[in-house]
Amino acid sequence: MQIVMSPAKRMNFNTQEENIKTTPPVFSRKTGEVLEVCRKLSETDIAEKMKVNREIAQQVYGYFQSFNSRTIPLRAAALAYDGIAYKGLNAHDFNKEEVLFAQKHLNILSGLYGALKPFDRIKPYRLEFARKIQPKGYKDLYEFWQNEVNQYLSGKLAKDEKVIINVASKEYSSVLSKKLLPEKTRIVEISFLQQEGNDLKQIVVHSKKARGLMARFIIKNRLNVAEDVKAFGYEDYFYYPQLSSENKWVFVR
């Protein structure tokens, strides 16, 4: 069983952990190809393509231009990403066994890095999958990364139950392709709903945190069988069979 998760736009490189062994990202050559395209973008291009304000565009421009500098900080991906889902994951307190399990089972999808293990070392960047930035010969980043990401996951699934627990957003999970994954691989979509009056609704901020909590639950309990994921109960969530199907599992609170 493998988990896929989105990255976060917000990042924190101000803290460095001691005694955390990090690993290099798998697709450094492909990352270099994307970076080559991004470094040709002006601040105006970045603002338009990424739909960000001038201040953020200037910051992102700086990330791309200085990416290969030796002075740029490095940090484990799961610790550098500082969004709501990563508050839920809270990888800061993983012990050695949990780190090893996470490295084997948690995959963070990225427009710049393709796929990351949680303790792969990364640099500051911003690049969503859906942005119209095309390396030469490809129509978009999905096409650019699709073969590599799915082959990578296929290799991990070959030694595992052939189930992907998808807690990534649609923007990122769209890079997954069942035809490129091992035969009979199941991609289980996870959604989180909350009682609001007489209705069950998706509250985005809570759903984002719950995605991280789900990944944390699997890692903390070192689950290898997808069915065991239904026992998830952090922050009062519980599996709701009436709204679930074979490949879509709904948790409510």
CSV table of C-alpha atoms in Angstrom, one decimal:
chain,number,residue,atom,x,y,z
A,1,MET,CA,0.0,0.0,0.0
A,2,GLN,CA,1.3,3.4,-1.0
A,3,ILE,CA,0.1,6.9,0.0
A,4,VAL,CA,0.1,9.9,-2.3
A,5,MET,CA,-0.1,13.4,-0.9
A,6,SER,CA,0.1,17.0,-2.3
A,7,PRO,CA,3.0,19.4,-1.4
A,8,ALA,CA,2.3,22.7,0.2
A,9,LYS,CA,2.8,26.2,-1.2
A,10,ARG,CA,3.9,27.5,2.1
A,11,MET,CA,7.4,26.4,3.2
A,12,ASN,CA,9.7,26.8,6.2
A,13,PHE,CA,13.5,26.6,6.0
A,14,ASN,CA,14.2,28.6,9.1
A,15,THR,CA,14.7,25.5,11.3
A,16,GLN,CA,17.2,22.7,10.8
A,17,GLU,CA,16.8,19.4,12.6
A,18,GLU,CA,19.7,17.5,14.0
A,19,ASN,CA,20.1,13.8,13.5
A,20,ILE,CA,17.6,13.6,10.7
A,21,LYS,CA,19.1,11.6,7.8
A,22,THR,CA,17.8,13.0,4.5
A,23,THR,CA,18.0,11.4,1.1
A,24,PRO,CA,18.4,12.9,-2.4
A,25,PRO,CA,15.3,13.3,-4.6
A,26,VAL,CA,14.9,10.5,-7.2
A,27,PHE,CA,14.5,12.6,-10.3
A,28,SER,CA,17.2,15.2,-10.1
A,29,ARG,CA,17.9,15.2,-13.8
A,30,LYS,CA,14.2,15.7,-14.7
A,31,THR,CA,14.0,18.5,-12.0
A,32,GLY,CA,16.9,20.2,-13.8
A,33,GLU,CA,14.9,20.2,-17.1
A,34,VAL,CA,12.0,21.9,-15.4
A,35,LEU,CA,14.3,24.3,-13.7
A,36,GLU,CA,15.9,25.3,-17.0
A,37,VAL,CA,12.4,26.3,-18.3
A,38,CYS,CA,11.5,28.2,-15.1
A,39,ARG,CA,14.8,30.1,-15.0
A,40,LYS,CA,13.9,31.7,-18.3
A,41,LEU,CA,10.7,33.2,-16.9
A,42,SER,CA,10.6,36.9,-15.9
A,43,GLU,CA,8.8,38.1,-12.8
A,44,THR,CA,5.9,39.2,-15.0
A,45,ASP,CA,5.8,35.7,-16.6
A,46,ILE,CA,5.7,34.1,-13.2
A,47,ALA,CA,3.0,36.5,-11.9
A,48,GLU,CA,0.8,35.6,-15.0
A,49,LYS,CA,1.4,31.9,-15.2
A,50,MET,CA,1.2,31.2,-11.4
A,51,LYS,CA,-1.5,33.8,-10.8
A,52,VAL,CA,0.3,35.4,-7.9
A,53,ASN,CA,1.0,39.0,-6.9
A,54,ARG,CA,4.2,40.9,-7.7
A,55,GLU,CA,5.8,40.3,-4.4
A,56,ILE,CA,5.4,36.5,-4.5
A,57,ALA,CA,6.5,36.5,-8.2
A,58,GLN,CA,9.7,38.3,-7.2
A,59,GLN,CA,10.3,35.7,-4.5
A,60,VAL,CA,9.7,32.8,-6.8
A,61,TYR,CA,11.9,34.3,-9.4
A,62,GLY,CA,14.6,34.5,-6.8
A,63,TYR,CA,14.1,30.8,-5.9
A,64,PHE,CA,14.6,29.7,-9.6
A,65,GLN,CA,17.6,32.0,-10.2
A,66,SER,CA,19.5,30.9,-7.0
A,67,PHE,CA,18.4,27.3,-7.0
A,68,ASN,CA,21.9,25.9,-7.7
A,69,SER,CA,23.7,28.1,-5.2
A,70,ARG,CA,25.5,26.3,-2.4
A,71,THR,CA,24.1,28.7,0.1
A,72,ILE,CA,20.5,27.7,-0.5
A,73,PRO,CA,19.0,25.9,2.5
A,74,LEU,CA,18.0,22.2,2.3
A,75,ARG,CA,15.4,20.5,4.4
A,76,ALA,CA,13.5,17.3,4.5
A,77,ALA,CA,10.3,17.7,2.4
A,78,ALA,CA,7.8,16.7,5.0
A,79,LEU,CA,9.4,19.2,7.4
A,80,ALA,CA,9.9,22.0,4.9
A,81,TYR,CA,6.3,22.0,3.7
A,82,ASP,CA,4.4,24.1,6.2
A,83,GLY,CA,0.8,23.9,5.0
A,84,ILE,CA,-2.3,22.7,6.9
A,85,ALA,CA,-2.0,19.1,5.7
A,86,TYR,CA,1.6,19.0,7.0
A,87,LYS,CA,0.4,20.3,10.4
A,88,GLY,CA,-1.8,17.2,10.4
A,89,LEU,CA,1.1,14.9,9.3
A,90,ASN,CA,3.4,16.4,11.9
A,91,ALA,CA,6.4,14.4,10.8
A,92,HIS,CA,8.6,16.3,13.3
A,93,ASP,CA,7.9,13.6,16.0
A,94,PHE,CA,8.5,10.5,13.8
A,95,ASN,CA,10.8,8.0,15.4
A,96,LYS,CA,13.4,6.0,13.4
A,97,GLU,CA,11.0,3.2,12.6
A,98,GLU,CA,8.3,5.6,11.5
A,99,VAL,CA,10.7,7.5,9.3
A,100,LEU,CA,11.8,4.3,7.6
A,101,PHE,CA,8.1,3.3,7.1
A,102,ALA,CA,7.2,6.8,5.7
A,103,GLN,CA,10.1,6.6,3.3
A,104,LYS,CA,8.8,3.4,1.9
A,105,HIS,CA,5.1,4.3,1.8
A,106,LEU,CA,4.5,8.0,1.6
A,107,ASN,CA,4.9,9.8,-1.7
A,108,ILE,CA,4.7,13.6,-2.1
A,109,LEU,CA,3.8,14.7,-5.7
A,110,SER,CA,5.5,17.8,-6.9
A,111,GLY,CA,5.6,19.9,-10.1
A,112,LEU,CA,9.3,20.5,-9.7
A,113,TYR,CA,10.5,17.2,-8.2
A,114,GLY,CA,7.9,14.7,-9.6
A,115,ALA,CA,7.7,12.5,-6.6
A,116,LEU,CA,9.4,12.8,-3.2
A,117,LYS,CA,9.9,10.6,-0.3
A,118,PRO,CA,9.0,12.6,2.9
A,119,PHE,CA,12.7,12.9,4.0
A,120,ASP,CA,14.1,13.7,0.6
A,121,ARG,CA,16.0,17.0,0.9
A,122,ILE,CA,14.5,19.9,-1.1
A,123,LYS,CA,15.1,23.6,-1.7
A,124,PRO,CA,12.7,26.5,-1.5
A,125,TYR,CA,10.5,26.6,-4.6
A,126,ARG,CA,6.9,27.1,-5.8
A,127,LEU,CA,5.5,25.3,-8.8
A,128,GLU,CA,2.0,23.8,-9.0
A,129,PHE,CA,1.4,20.9,-11.3
A,130,ALA,CA,-1.4,22.7,-13.2
A,131,ARG,CA,0.6,25.8,-14.2
A,132,LYS,CA,1.2,26.2,-17.9
A,133,ILE,CA,5.0,25.6,-17.8
A,134,GLN,CA,6.1,23.2,-20.5
A,135,PRO,CA,9.5,21.6,-20.8
A,136,LYS,CA,10.4,21.2,-24.5
A,137,GLY,CA,8.4,18.5,-26.2
A,138,TYR,CA,5.7,18.2,-23.6
A,139,LYS,CA,2.3,19.9,-23.5
A,140,ASP,CA,2.3,20.3,-19.7
A,141,LEU,CA,3.9,19.1,-16.5
A,142,TYR,CA,1.5,16.2,-16.2
A,143,GLU,CA,2.7,14.7,-19.5
A,144,PHE,CA,6.3,15.5,-18.5
A,145,TRP,CA,6.1,13.6,-15.2
A,146,GLN,CA,3.5,10.9,-15.9
A,147,ASN,CA,5.8,8.1,-17.0
A,148,GLU,CA,8.4,8.6,-14.3
A,149,VAL,CA,6.0,9.1,-11.4
A,150,ASN,CA,3.9,6.0,-12.3
A,151,GLN,CA,6.9,3.8,-13.0
A,152,TYR,CA,8.3,4.9,-9.6
A,153,LEU,CA,5.1,4.0,-7.8
A,154,SER,CA,4.9,0.8,-9.8
A,155,GLY,CA,8.2,-0.3,-8.4
A,156,LYS,CA,7.1,0.4,-4.9
A,157,LEU,CA,3.7,-1.4,-5.4
A,158,ALA,CA,5.5,-4.4,-6.7
A,159,LYS,CA,6.7,-5.2,-3.2
A,160,ASP,CA,3.4,-4.2,-1.6
A,161,GLU,CA,-0.4,-4.5,-1.6
A,162,LYS,CA,-1.4,-2.9,-4.9
A,163,VAL,CA,-3.5,-0.1,-3.4
A,164,ILE,CA,-2.8,3.7,-3.5
A,165,ILE,CA,-4.4,5.7,-0.7
A,166,ASN,CA,-5.0,9.1,-2.3
A,167,VAL,CA,-5.0,12.0,0.1
A,168,ALA,CA,-3.7,14.3,-2.6
A,169,SER,CA,-5.8,17.1,-4.3
A,170,LYS,CA,-7.2,16.4,-7.7
A,171,GLU,CA,-4.6,18.8,-9.2
A,172,TYR,CA,-1.8,16.5,-8.1
A,173,SER,CA,-3.4,13.1,-8.2
A,174,SER,CA,-4.3,13.7,-11.9
A,175,VAL,CA,-0.7,12.7,-12.7
A,176,LEU,CA,-1.6,9.1,-11.7
A,177,SER,CA,-2.5,6.8,-14.6
A,178,LYS,CA,-4.0,3.3,-13.9
A,179,LYS,CA,-2.8,2.1,-17.3
A,180,LEU,CA,0.8,2.8,-16.3
A,181,LEU,CA,0.4,1.2,-12.9
A,182,PRO,CA,0.5,-2.6,-12.2
A,183,GLU,CA,-2.6,-4.5,-13.3
A,184,LYS,CA,-5.4,-4.4,-10.8
A,185,THR,CA,-3.9,-1.5,-8.8
A,186,ARG,CA,-6.7,0.2,-6.8
A,187,ILE,CA,-6.6,4.0,-6.3
A,188,VAL,CA,-8.7,4.7,-3.2
A,189,GLU,CA,-10.0,8.3,-3.0
A,190,ILE,CA,-10.3,9.6,0.5
A,191,SER,CA,-12.7,12.4,1.4
A,192,PHE,CA,-13.6,14.0,4.7
A,193,LEU,CA,-17.0,15.5,5.6
A,194,GLN,CA,-18.2,17.4,8.6
A,195,GLN,CA,-21.7,17.7,10.2
A,196,GLU,CA,-23.0,21.2,9.6
A,197,GLY,CA,-26.6,21.5,10.8
A,198,ASN,CA,-28.5,18.7,9.0
A,199,ASP,CA,-25.9,18.3,6.2
A,200,LEU,CA,-22.6,16.7,5.8
A,201,LYS,CA,-20.2,19.2,4.1
A,202,GLN,CA,-16.6,19.4,3.0
A,203,ILE,CA,-14.9,22.2,4.9
A,204,VAL,CA,-11.6,22.8,2.9
A,205,VAL,CA,-9.4,23.8,5.8
A,206,HIS,CA,-10.5,20.7,7.9
A,207,SER,CA,-10.2,18.4,4.9
A,208,LYS,CA,-6.7,19.5,4.3
A,209,LYS,CA,-5.6,18.8,7.8
A,210,ALA,CA,-7.4,15.5,7.8
A,211,ARG,CA,-5.4,14.4,4.7
A,212,GLY,CA,-2.2,14.8,6.7
A,213,LEU,CA,-3.8,13.1,9.7
A,214,MET,CA,-4.7,10.1,7.6
A,215,ALA,CA,-1.1,9.8,6.3
A,216,ARG,CA,0.1,10.1,9.9
A,217,PHE,CA,-2.3,7.4,11.1
A,218,ILE,CA,-1.0,5.0,8.5
A,219,ILE,CA,2.6,5.7,9.3
A,220,LYS,CA,2.2,5.8,13.1
A,221,ASN,CA,0.4,2.4,13.0
A,222,ARG,CA,2.7,1.1,10.2
A,223,LEU,CA,-0.3,-0.2,8.2
A,224,ASN,CA,0.3,-2.4,5.2
A,225,VAL,CA,-3.3,-3.5,4.5
A,226,ALA,CA,-5.6,-0.9,3.0
A,227,GLU,CA,-8.7,-2.3,4.8
A,228,ASP,CA,-7.1,-1.3,8.1
A,229,VAL,CA,-7.2,2.4,7.1
A,230,LYS,CA,-10.9,2.3,7.7
A,231,ALA,CA,-10.1,2.3,11.5
A,232,PHE,CA,-8.9,5.9,11.2
A,233,GLY,CA,-10.3,7.9,14.1
A,234,TYR,CA,-8.2,11.0,14.7
A,235,GLU,CA,-10.0,14.1,15.7
A,236,ASP,CA,-13.4,12.3,15.9
A,237,TYR,CA,-13.5,11.1,12.3
A,238,PHE,CA,-15.0,7.7,11.5
A,239,TYR,CA,-15.5,5.7,8.4
A,240,TYR,CA,-19.0,6.2,6.9
A,241,PRO,CA,-19.9,3.1,4.8
A,242,GLN,CA,-23.3,4.5,3.6
A,243,LEU,CA,-21.5,7.2,1.5
A,244,SER,CA,-18.5,5.1,0.6
A,245,SER,CA,-17.8,2.7,-2.3
A,246,GLU,CA,-15.0,0.2,-3.2
A,247,ASN,CA,-12.6,2.9,-4.3
A,248,LYS,CA,-14.0,6.0,-2.5
A,249,TRP,CA,-13.9,6.0,1.3
A,250,VAL,CA,-15.7,8.8,3.2
A,251,PHE,CA,-14.9,9.7,6.7
A,252,VAL,CA,-17.2,12.1,8.7
A,253,ARG,CA,-17.3,13.8,12.1
